[in-house]
């Protein structure tokens, strides 16, 4: 480096950094590790600092740096920034209309060949113009009224995708037109970080782009993840233009500008309509928002012939898509009570058609979310978004349209259903009804959860029946379901009809419909022997989803063992942290829950697959792990190991902390003190002793279990099954449960690793594949036989 002059080295570094910037920002294909790039950058900064005469605004070191402005300076556009005509027909006819108009205006006879078009996306951001002189970015401006915009050069320079110096051999003057935008994932990440800082979030990508470019302080713009696409030209001098628009875009890309890859040259209206359909399908997957596609006559000579009409070119059109955002009014805010008592505010909206459906309500999540959007009042006009199959959401409030009388929404102090105090624990976003199971709404939700398809799978027990059963007090807890009689159900129906003022046809005819009730009772009866994992999931323990329930079932093997396990014992199981372990232990410790479970057992509900605890437990139930799981202050995993080697938990519970001895063994004084204080807390010694007893009991159950399980289960354990077609009686979920309960695996595709294919009626290609690979086939009977072999021993 010392051999060359500073000026030459500076030029070399700039060219190299520009090259890496282009690869990184525009091509999205980094060519250099970050550290190596940083080294080049720092070398350039140092040289520029040492040789101020070498400074240049086009240097990659000069992206951010300007002072905040008092106001923007107006910029007159040499070539006005036009708007574009919109084709409002969102179906294919929009494209055909445009093609027909172009052919008419060009006076083309019916048999003339199709017109060639350049088709591209209509980006939903902010239009800007970039002026390059001799390849250097000298000015960037907004569109403004089309004739005069604002000088936002400082802000645009902070956008990594916008080159400060063009590559190749750019003309003396080149104005590039395009769109600044924000990707949806960048917006989400920015908002997450803003939330963490306690800052306001950005409403949507378009507002975010527009708002960021029009910041007086370039440091603010620099903090926003903006992107850019070039799609056209303004003032140009000294350039022999390519003959087509597509050629212009290719040239811009070659100058190092980002041009969107989703563009095409197409002949005729049908091809345009096709493009419109193809991009519509792509729209949900695009990382940024578009509100349509744009068609442009490709030949620049034809563009000149077509010319302009007032402020729109005749050679281009925007063909829109149905909007994914719309404005509507919040008519009311209701509170929904969830299974765990969570109070969720839900906005009732004036019906609005958006994203292809009519939206009438949207969740507001919780008080924090509402706060983040700057508050919300009934009567507010809000921006609603629904994209793809995503649940509609409220993006933000149009504050300018807030009625003067509007009252800000606040979370209620009491549960709207049962009247119990609503509480919000510190550090939690959710406000909860404190009524527990005495709250009717929580009861309904808990029973619905219990009956759900992935839980007890009670067929026919939907929302309507559960609501009525709870409302008329036929059911107060889940066990009551199993005591229902035909008379109860018919009674309930009669009372509900009476209340609703309906007289069913059958009643008019002097009959009573009983079939539905018989079916429901059959569904309830059929749910009495779930797998242990399903039963645990069905109980609705906070933080216990399907996979945690499965872990509990796999490792502990019986409901009794799960019920009795102290939190520390649960916390040593894989993927169960202290919070979840505490929630599980607290659930079973609560008297009400204990009674509910006893009642279920009394009704004959029994897990069908209880088994001895997993042999792997031995490795988890060491005092080293248990100590670490107890949440003793200052007890790091390393210290837990040390302590376990010195005193096992049962002795600690019996004898207490022998401070002098532990100190002599090398435990630090502050740890001994923390341990002493911890053990002196009321009930602590007792629970430690109880943990020791539970541990002993589990360990005692292990070795026998090991041998038993290994030998009997071998027919199914470790084997890979593929299910295909419909089995005569077993539902697919049930078959899967039972195979898994016996230690087998169920996979979705047939391969050489498959041990058995279980085929039912209308088995398709999987059956063919199995035959091809010579994999043993089982029907339902054979599967049950195999499973019976496991359970019987
Ligand atoms: S061309 C002479 N191409 O749509 C035609 N505009 O009213 C000038 N827009 O806000 C526009 N994507 O920023 C063109 N691929 C695209 C576009 C596009 C988005 C925006 C443009 C302006 C509006 C036109």
Coordinates of N, CA and C in Angstrom, one line a residue, residues 456 482 524-532 534 604-609:
X456 N -59.2 -34.2 23.5 CA -60.0 -35.4 23.7 C -60.8 -35.8 22.4
X482 N -69.3 -36.4 31.1 CA -69.4 -37.8 31.1 C -70.6 -38.3 31.9
X524 N -69.0 -38.5 23.2 CA -68.4 -38.3 24.5 C -67.9 -39.6 25.1
X525 N -68.7 -40.6 25.0 CA -68.3 -41.9 25.5 C -67.0 -42.4 24.8
X526 N -66.9 -42.2 23.5 CA -65.8 -42.7 22.7 C -64.5 -42.0 23.1
X527 N -64.6 -40.9 23.9 CA -63.4 -40.1 24.2 C -62.7 -40.5 25.5
X528 N -63.3 -41.6 26.1 CA -62.9 -41.9 27.5 C -61.5 -42.5 27.6
X529 N -60.9 -43.0 26.5 CA -59.5 -43.5 26.6 C -58.5 -42.8 25.7
X530 N -58.2 -41.6 26.0 CA -57.3 -40.9 25.2 C -55.9 -41.3 25.5
X531 N -54.9 -40.9 24.7 CA -53.5 -41.1 25.1 C -53.2 -40.2 26.2
X532 N -52.2 -40.5 27.0 CA -51.9 -39.7 28.2 C -51.5 -38.3 27.7
X534 N -52.6 -36.6 25.1 CA -53.8 -35.9 24.7 C -54.5 -35.4 26.0
X604 N -64.4 -42.6 34.8 CA -63.9 -43.7 34.0 C -63.0 -43.2 32.9
X605 N -62.6 -42.0 32.9 CA -61.7 -41.5 31.9 C -60.3 -42.0 32.3
X606 N -59.6 -42.7 31.4 CA -58.3 -43.3 31.7 C -57.4 -43.2 30.5
X607 N -56.2 -42.8 30.6 CA -55.3 -42.8 29.5 C -55.1 -44.2 29.1
X608 N -55.0 -44.5 27.7 CA -54.9 -45.8 27.2 C -53.5 -46.3 27.2
X609 N -52.5 -45.5 27.4 CA -51.2 -45.9 27.1 C -50.2 -45.6 28.2

